[in-house]
């Protein structure tokens, strides 16, 4: 399995501590939206988490906040069936988006939340960044590039976060990261730094906290 450094030395201790303190504070669910009219007014800057079903979005949100059940997790793809909004200490909102690429939840329901997600990503002024989660065992897929193209057109900055790094060999992980970096060069809104994380071991979580805290 891949061995990840405990701390990215490009972050100062102060930046890491600021991220830790932000995500150690209260984080509460405040809205869920399956349709565009249900989208709540923004409470301030927002960070959204997007990705294919079963990529580990809810697990990552839980790991960032140091909780086990803040965001609902499941071994069954497609369980997050609405946009879920969480208030992080009145400073930042975290938005857990429905996964894409899983069709067995019913075409009508999937189409409804896909429309809502796209409307949210295209028109949310307060959206500061999208964390695009990609399974480190598989790399980017067609659905990921569709979202990347949408975000390019909407001028929304997004950052690829490779998940489940504890389940990937070191050489495979390095190859996936390199291939992803090459793809990102073709996308104008892509953040150049790729984060590598494991919700199981906590690898990469302090660095991602620090990076997101810097957006506030």
PDB file of C-alpha atoms in Angstrom:
ATOM      1  CA  UNK A   1       0.000   0.000   0.000  1.00  0.00           C
ATOM      2  CA  UNK A   2       1.053   3.596  -0.552  1.00  0.00           C
ATOM      3  CA  UNK A   3       3.050   5.306   2.178  1.00  0.00           C
ATOM      4  CA  UNK A   4       2.122   8.982   2.514  1.00  0.00           C
ATOM      5  CA  UNK A   5       4.041  11.628   4.463  1.00  0.00           C
ATOM      6  CA  UNK A   6       2.389  12.522   7.749  1.00  0.00           C
ATOM      7  CA  UNK A   7       2.678  16.255   7.057  1.00  0.00           C
ATOM      8  CA  UNK A   8       3.195  18.257   3.865  1.00  0.00           C
ATOM      9  CA  UNK A   9       6.130  20.529   4.669  1.00  0.00           C
ATOM     10  CA  UNK A  10       4.810  23.251   2.337  1.00  0.00           C
ATOM     11  CA  UNK A  11       2.312  24.154   5.090  1.00  0.00           C
ATOM     12  CA  UNK A  12       3.455  26.117   8.109  1.00  0.00           C
ATOM     13  CA  UNK A  13       2.545  24.829  11.575  1.00  0.00           C
ATOM     14  CA  UNK A  14       0.324  27.913  11.964  1.00  0.00           C
ATOM     15  CA  UNK A  15      -1.616  27.089   8.785  1.00  0.00           C
ATOM     16  CA  UNK A  16      -2.103  23.482   9.846  1.00  0.00           C
ATOM     17  CA  UNK A  17      -3.275  24.592  13.277  1.00  0.00           C
ATOM     18  CA  UNK A  18      -5.717  27.103  11.784  1.00  0.00           C
ATOM     19  CA  UNK A  19      -7.199  24.325   9.673  1.00  0.00           C
ATOM     20  CA  UNK A  20      -7.407  21.986  12.644  1.00  0.00           C
ATOM     21  CA  UNK A  21      -9.174  24.567  14.791  1.00  0.00           C
ATOM     22  CA  UNK A  22     -11.674  25.451  12.083  1.00  0.00           C
ATOM     23  CA  UNK A  23     -12.694  21.854  11.490  1.00  0.00           C
ATOM     24  CA  UNK A  24     -12.673  21.023  15.202  1.00  0.00           C
ATOM     25  CA  UNK A  25     -15.441  23.549  15.762  1.00  0.00           C
ATOM     26  CA  UNK A  26     -19.191  22.969  15.504  1.00  0.00           C
ATOM     27  CA  UNK A  27     -20.441  21.673  12.176  1.00  0.00           C
ATOM     28  CA  UNK A  28     -24.177  21.295  11.735  1.00  0.00           C
ATOM     29  CA  UNK A  29     -26.464  20.224   8.920  1.00  0.00           C
ATOM     30  CA  UNK A  30     -28.728  23.110   7.949  1.00  0.00           C
ATOM     31  CA  UNK A  31     -30.326  22.297   4.590  1.00  0.00           C
ATOM     32  CA  UNK A  32     -30.910  19.629   1.986  1.00  0.00           C
ATOM     33  CA  UNK A  33     -31.965  20.304  -1.596  1.00  0.00           C
ATOM     34  CA  UNK A  34     -33.182  17.962  -4.305  1.00  0.00           C
ATOM     35  CA  UNK A  35     -34.557  20.731  -6.527  1.00  0.00           C
ATOM     36  CA  UNK A  36     -33.311  24.179  -7.489  1.00  0.00           C
ATOM     37  CA  UNK A  37     -36.007  26.050  -5.479  1.00  0.00           C
ATOM     38  CA  UNK A  38     -34.898  24.142  -2.379  1.00  0.00           C
ATOM     39  CA  UNK A  39     -31.334  25.521  -2.540  1.00  0.00           C
ATOM     40  CA  UNK A  40     -30.826  27.594   0.634  1.00  0.00           C
ATOM     41  CA  UNK A  41     -29.461  31.137   0.708  1.00  0.00           C
ATOM     42  CA  UNK A  42     -25.719  31.091   1.204  1.00  0.00           C
ATOM     43  CA  UNK A  43     -24.416  31.825   4.687  1.00  0.00           C
ATOM     44  CA  UNK A  44     -20.968  32.830   3.473  1.00  0.00           C
ATOM     45  CA  UNK A  45     -18.182  31.105   1.537  1.00  0.00           C
ATOM     46  CA  UNK A  46     -18.875  27.529   0.460  1.00  0.00           C
ATOM     47  CA  UNK A  47     -16.772  24.509  -0.465  1.00  0.00           C
ATOM     48  CA  UNK A  48     -18.470  21.671  -2.336  1.00  0.00           C
ATOM     49  CA  UNK A  49     -17.445  18.024  -2.559  1.00  0.00           C
ATOM     50  CA  UNK A  50     -18.170  16.328  -5.889  1.00  0.00           C
ATOM     51  CA  UNK A  51     -17.357  12.934  -7.329  1.00  0.00           C
ATOM     52  CA  UNK A  52     -18.605   9.629  -8.584  1.00  0.00           C
ATOM     53  CA  UNK A  53     -20.843   7.532  -6.363  1.00  0.00           C
ATOM     54  CA  UNK A  54     -18.926   5.552  -3.765  1.00  0.00           C
ATOM     55  CA  UNK A  55     -15.781   7.676  -4.193  1.00  0.00           C
ATOM     56  CA  UNK A  56     -15.861   8.548  -0.495  1.00  0.00           C
ATOM     57  CA  UNK A  57     -17.333  12.078  -0.363  1.00  0.00           C
ATOM     58  CA  UNK A  58     -19.257  11.612   2.864  1.00  0.00           C
ATOM     59  CA  UNK A  59     -16.348   9.751   4.473  1.00  0.00           C
ATOM     60  CA  UNK A  60     -14.015  12.625   3.607  1.00  0.00           C
ATOM     61  CA  UNK A  61     -16.399  15.248   5.034  1.00  0.00           C
ATOM     62  CA  UNK A  62     -16.632  13.188   8.234  1.00  0.00           C
ATOM     63  CA  UNK A  63     -12.838  12.816   8.411  1.00  0.00           C
ATOM     64  CA  UNK A  64     -12.253  16.538   7.886  1.00  0.00           C
ATOM     65  CA  UNK A  65     -14.628  17.373  10.727  1.00  0.00           C
ATOM     66  CA  UNK A  66     -13.437  14.569  12.976  1.00  0.00           C
ATOM     67  CA  UNK A  67     -16.900  13.009  13.084  1.00  0.00           C
ATOM     68  CA  UNK A  68     -18.142   9.517  12.322  1.00  0.00           C
ATOM     69  CA  UNK A  69     -21.680  10.305  11.242  1.00  0.00           C
ATOM     70  CA  UNK A  70     -21.914  13.974  10.260  1.00  0.00           C
ATOM     71  CA  UNK A  71     -22.404  13.084   6.598  1.00  0.00           C
ATOM     72  CA  UNK A  72     -24.208   9.868   5.811  1.00  0.00           C
ATOM     73  CA  UNK A  73     -21.966   7.091   4.530  1.00  0.00           C
ATOM     74  CA  UNK A  74     -22.888   3.779   2.962  1.00  0.00           C
ATOM     75  CA  UNK A  75     -21.391   0.899   1.036  1.00  0.00           C
ATOM     76  CA  UNK A  76     -24.296   1.271  -1.380  1.00  0.00           C
ATOM     77  CA  UNK A  77     -23.632   3.805  -4.172  1.00  0.00           C
ATOM     78  CA  UNK A  78     -26.195   6.545  -4.671  1.00  0.00           C
ATOM     79  CA  UNK A  79     -27.256   6.991  -1.040  1.00  0.00           C
ATOM     80  CA  UNK A  80     -26.591  10.759  -1.036  1.00  0.00           C
ATOM     81  CA  UNK A  81     -29.625  11.832  -3.042  1.00  0.00           C
ATOM     82  CA  UNK A  82     -29.663  15.568  -2.356  1.00  0.00           C
ATOM     83  CA  UNK A  83     -27.250  18.451  -1.854  1.00  0.00           C
ATOM     84  CA  UNK A  84     -26.479  18.495   1.871  1.00  0.00           C
ATOM     85  CA  UNK A  85     -25.333  21.773   3.442  1.00  0.00           C
ATOM     86  CA  UNK A  86     -23.297  21.942   6.668  1.00  0.00           C
ATOM     87  CA  UNK A  87     -22.427  25.105   8.618  1.00  0.00           C
ATOM     88  CA  UNK A  88     -18.835  24.991   9.863  1.00  0.00           C
ATOM     89  CA  UNK A  89     -18.730  27.335  12.837  1.00  0.00           C
ATOM     90  CA  UNK A  90     -20.450  30.149  10.937  1.00  0.00           C
ATOM     91  CA  UNK A  91     -17.233  30.575   8.921  1.00  0.00           C
ATOM     92  CA  UNK A  92     -17.578  28.149   6.016  1.00  0.00           C
ATOM     93  CA  UNK A  93     -20.306  25.971   4.534  1.00  0.00           C
ATOM     94  CA  UNK A  94     -19.516  22.445   3.332  1.00  0.00           C
ATOM     95  CA  UNK A  95     -21.745  21.046   0.592  1.00  0.00           C
ATOM     96  CA  UNK A  96     -21.891  17.287   0.050  1.00  0.00           C
ATOM     97  CA  UNK A  97     -23.121  16.786  -3.522  1.00  0.00           C
ATOM     98  CA  UNK A  98     -24.883  13.657  -4.817  1.00  0.00           C
ATOM     99  CA  UNK A  99     -22.583  11.230  -6.552  1.00  0.00           C
ATOM    100  CA  UNK A 100     -22.758  10.799 -10.294  1.00  0.00           C
ATOM    101  CA  UNK A 101     -22.214   7.788 -12.517  1.00  0.00           C
ATOM    102  CA  UNK A 102     -24.682   5.486 -10.743  1.00  0.00           C
ATOM    103  CA  UNK A 103     -27.952   4.885 -12.563  1.00  0.00           C
ATOM    104  CA  UNK A 104     -29.808   2.281 -10.473  1.00  0.00           C
ATOM    105  CA  UNK A 105     -31.507   4.861  -8.236  1.00  0.00           C
ATOM    106  CA  UNK A 106     -34.051   5.594 -10.952  1.00  0.00           C
ATOM    107  CA  UNK A 107     -33.657   7.829 -13.984  1.00  0.00           C
ATOM    108  CA  UNK A 108     -36.164  10.467 -12.893  1.00  0.00           C
ATOM    109  CA  UNK A 109     -34.617  10.922  -9.454  1.00  0.00           C
ATOM    110  CA  UNK A 110     -31.075  10.916 -10.805  1.00  0.00           C
ATOM    111  CA  UNK A 111     -32.026  13.473 -13.462  1.00  0.00           C
ATOM    112  CA  UNK A 112     -33.590  15.750 -10.821  1.00  0.00           C
ATOM    113  CA  UNK A 113     -30.541  15.917  -8.589  1.00  0.00           C
ATOM    114  CA  UNK A 114     -28.197  16.148 -11.571  1.00  0.00           C
ATOM    115  CA  UNK A 115     -30.069  19.246 -12.751  1.00  0.00           C
ATOM    116  CA  UNK A 116     -29.942  20.749  -9.256  1.00  0.00           C
ATOM    117  CA  UNK A 117     -26.230  20.006  -8.887  1.00  0.00           C
ATOM    118  CA  UNK A 118     -25.398  21.577 -12.231  1.00  0.00           C
ATOM    119  CA  UNK A 119     -27.485  24.659 -11.439  1.00  0.00           C
ATOM    120  CA  UNK A 120     -25.715  24.991  -8.102  1.00  0.00           C
ATOM    121  CA  UNK A 121     -22.231  24.639  -9.622  1.00  0.00           C
ATOM    122  CA  UNK A 122     -22.972  27.121 -12.409  1.00  0.00           C
ATOM    123  CA  UNK A 123     -24.648  29.868 -10.411  1.00  0.00           C
ATOM    124  CA  UNK A 124     -23.394  29.948  -6.816  1.00  0.00           C
ATOM    125  CA  UNK A 125     -21.452  33.156  -6.308  1.00  0.00           C
ATOM    126  CA  UNK A 126     -20.309  32.114  -2.838  1.00  0.00           C
ATOM    127  CA  UNK A 127     -18.796  28.827  -4.062  1.00  0.00           C
ATOM    128  CA  UNK A 128     -15.061  29.269  -3.462  1.00  0.00           C
ATOM    129  CA  UNK A 129     -13.870  25.823  -4.463  1.00  0.00           C
ATOM    130  CA  UNK A 130     -15.039  22.401  -5.521  1.00  0.00           C
ATOM    131  CA  UNK A 131     -13.112  19.438  -4.217  1.00  0.00           C
ATOM    132  CA  UNK A 132     -13.403  16.885  -7.021  1.00  0.00           C
ATOM    133  CA  UNK A 133     -12.896  13.507  -5.406  1.00  0.00           C
ATOM    134  CA  UNK A 134     -11.353  10.768  -7.528  1.00  0.00           C
ATOM    135  CA  UNK A 135     -10.777   7.169  -6.430  1.00  0.00           C
ATOM    136  CA  UNK A 136      -6.997   6.727  -6.377  1.00  0.00           C
ATOM    137  CA  UNK A 137      -7.395   3.128  -7.578  1.00  0.00           C
ATOM    138  CA  UNK A 138      -9.068   4.153 -10.836  1.00  0.00           C
ATOM    139  CA  UNK A 139      -8.170   7.746 -11.721  1.00  0.00           C
ATOM    140  CA  UNK A 140     -10.293  10.156 -13.742  1.00  0.00           C
ATOM    141  CA  UNK A 141     -13.279   8.836 -15.677  1.00  0.00           C
ATOM    142  CA  UNK A 142     -15.645  10.332 -18.249  1.00  0.00           C
ATOM    143  CA  UNK A 143     -18.095  11.686 -15.660  1.00  0.00           C
ATOM    144  CA  UNK A 144     -15.281  13.492 -13.876  1.00  0.00           C
ATOM    145  CA  UNK A 145     -14.215  15.252 -17.058  1.00  0.00           C
ATOM    146  CA  UNK A 146     -17.831  16.284 -17.728  1.00  0.00           C
ATOM    147  CA  UNK A 147     -17.928  18.082 -14.363  1.00  0.00           C
ATOM    148  CA  UNK A 148     -14.487  19.573 -14.978  1.00  0.00           C
ATOM    149  CA  UNK A 149     -15.644  21.004 -18.293  1.00  0.00           C
ATOM    150  CA  UNK A 150     -18.748  22.480 -16.636  1.00  0.00           C
ATOM    151  CA  UNK A 151     -16.618  24.097 -13.938  1.00  0.00           C
ATOM    152  CA  UNK A 152     -14.174  25.435 -16.535  1.00  0.00           C
ATOM    153  CA  UNK A 153     -17.058  27.149 -18.314  1.00  0.00           C
ATOM    154  CA  UNK A 154     -18.445  28.472 -15.024  1.00  0.00           C
ATOM    155  CA  UNK A 155     -15.009  29.744 -13.883  1.00  0.00           C
ATOM    156  CA  UNK A 156     -15.290  27.793 -10.613  1.00  0.00           C
ATOM    157  CA  UNK A 157     -11.951  26.654  -9.219  1.00  0.00           C
ATOM    158  CA  UNK A 158     -11.804  22.947  -8.484  1.00  0.00           C
ATOM    159  CA  UNK A 159      -9.140  20.765  -6.924  1.00  0.00           C
ATOM    160  CA  UNK A 160      -8.731  17.046  -7.439  1.00  0.00           C
ATOM    161  CA  UNK A 161      -8.544  15.059  -4.216  1.00  0.00           C
ATOM    162  CA  UNK A 162      -7.459  11.457  -4.648  1.00  0.00           C
ATOM    163  CA  UNK A 163      -9.274   9.298  -2.083  1.00  0.00           C
ATOM    164  CA  UNK A 164      -8.743   5.818  -0.601  1.00  0.00           C
ATOM    165  CA  UNK A 165      -4.973   6.116  -0.882  1.00  0.00           C
ATOM    166  CA  UNK A 166      -4.599   3.419   1.770  1.00  0.00           C
ATOM    167  CA  UNK A 167      -6.030   0.944  -0.746  1.00  0.00           C
ATOM    168  CA  UNK A 168      -3.572   1.837  -3.527  1.00  0.00           C
ATOM    169  CA  UNK A 169       0.004   0.703  -4.069  1.00  0.00           C
ATOM    170  CA  UNK A 170       2.726   3.359  -4.102  1.00  0.00           C
ATOM    171  CA  UNK A 171       3.686   2.912  -7.758  1.00  0.00           C
ATOM    172  CA  UNK A 172       0.058   2.823  -8.887  1.00  0.00           C
ATOM    173  CA  UNK A 173      -0.725   5.926  -6.852  1.00  0.00           C
ATOM    174  CA  UNK A 174       2.205   7.812  -8.362  1.00  0.00           C
ATOM    175  CA  UNK A 175       1.106   6.828 -11.877  1.00  0.00           C
ATOM    176  CA  UNK A 176      -2.497   7.904 -11.244  1.00  0.00           C
ATOM    177  CA  UNK A 177      -1.334  11.235  -9.807  1.00  0.00           C
ATOM    178  CA  UNK A 178       0.930  11.889 -12.796  1.00  0.00           C
ATOM    179  CA  UNK A 179      -1.786  11.021 -15.314  1.00  0.00           C
ATOM    180  CA  UNK A 180      -4.271  13.222 -13.466  1.00  0.00           C
ATOM    181  CA  UNK A 181      -1.819  16.130 -13.440  1.00  0.00           C
ATOM    182  CA  UNK A 182      -1.413  15.846 -17.210  1.00  0.00           C
ATOM    183  CA  UNK A 183      -5.179  15.942 -17.708  1.00  0.00           C
ATOM    184  CA  UNK A 184      -5.550  18.979 -15.439  1.00  0.00           C
ATOM    185  CA  UNK A 185      -3.228  20.982 -17.669  1.00  0.00           C
ATOM    186  CA  UNK A 186      -6.021  21.036 -20.264  1.00  0.00           C
ATOM    187  CA  UNK A 187      -8.577  22.523 -17.845  1.00  0.00           C
ATOM    188  CA  UNK A 188      -8.431  26.248 -17.137  1.00  0.00           C
ATOM    189  CA  UNK A 189     -10.229  26.215 -13.770  1.00  0.00           C
ATOM    190  CA  UNK A 190      -8.299  23.293 -12.296  1.00  0.00           C
ATOM    191  CA  UNK A 191      -6.153  23.943  -9.230  1.00  0.00           C
ATOM    192  CA  UNK A 192      -2.656  22.644  -9.983  1.00  0.00           C
ATOM    193  CA  UNK A 193      -2.095  20.888  -6.646  1.00  0.00           C
ATOM    194  CA  UNK A 194      -3.549  17.391  -6.264  1.00  0.00           C
ATOM    195  CA  UNK A 195      -4.283  16.286  -2.711  1.00  0.00           C
ATOM    196  CA  UNK A 196      -3.919  12.617  -1.733  1.00  0.00           C
ATOM    197  CA  UNK A 197      -6.063  11.451   1.186  1.00  0.00           C
ATOM    198  CA  UNK A 198      -7.264   8.491   3.165  1.00  0.00           C
ATOM    199  CA  UNK A 199     -10.308   8.841   5.393  1.00  0.00           C
ATOM    200  CA  UNK A 200      -9.296   5.577   7.071  1.00  0.00           C
ATOM    201  CA  UNK A 201      -5.764   6.554   8.124  1.00  0.00           C
ATOM    202  CA  UNK A 202      -6.150  10.350   8.144  1.00  0.00           C
ATOM    203  CA  UNK A 203      -3.363  10.827   5.599  1.00  0.00           C
ATOM    204  CA  UNK A 204      -3.634  14.160   3.797  1.00  0.00           C
ATOM    205  CA  UNK A 205      -6.494  15.385   6.002  1.00  0.00           C
ATOM    206  CA  UNK A 206      -4.523  18.091   7.923  1.00  0.00           C
ATOM    207  CA  UNK A 207      -3.242  19.559   4.657  1.00  0.00           C
ATOM    208  CA  UNK A 208      -6.695  19.676   3.077  1.00  0.00           C
ATOM    209  CA  UNK A 209      -8.105  21.315   6.203  1.00  0.00           C
ATOM    210  CA  UNK A 210      -5.393  23.979   6.039  1.00  0.00           C
ATOM    211  CA  UNK A 211      -5.991  24.599   2.346  1.00  0.00           C
ATOM    212  CA  UNK A 212      -9.739  25.018   2.794  1.00  0.00           C
ATOM    213  CA  UNK A 213      -9.320  27.197   5.888  1.00  0.00           C
ATOM    214  CA  UNK A 214      -7.206  29.572   3.800  1.00  0.00           C
ATOM    215  CA  UNK A 215     -10.294  30.272   1.638  1.00  0.00           C
ATOM    216  CA  UNK A 216     -12.130  31.931   4.542  1.00  0.00           C
TER     217      UNK A 216
END
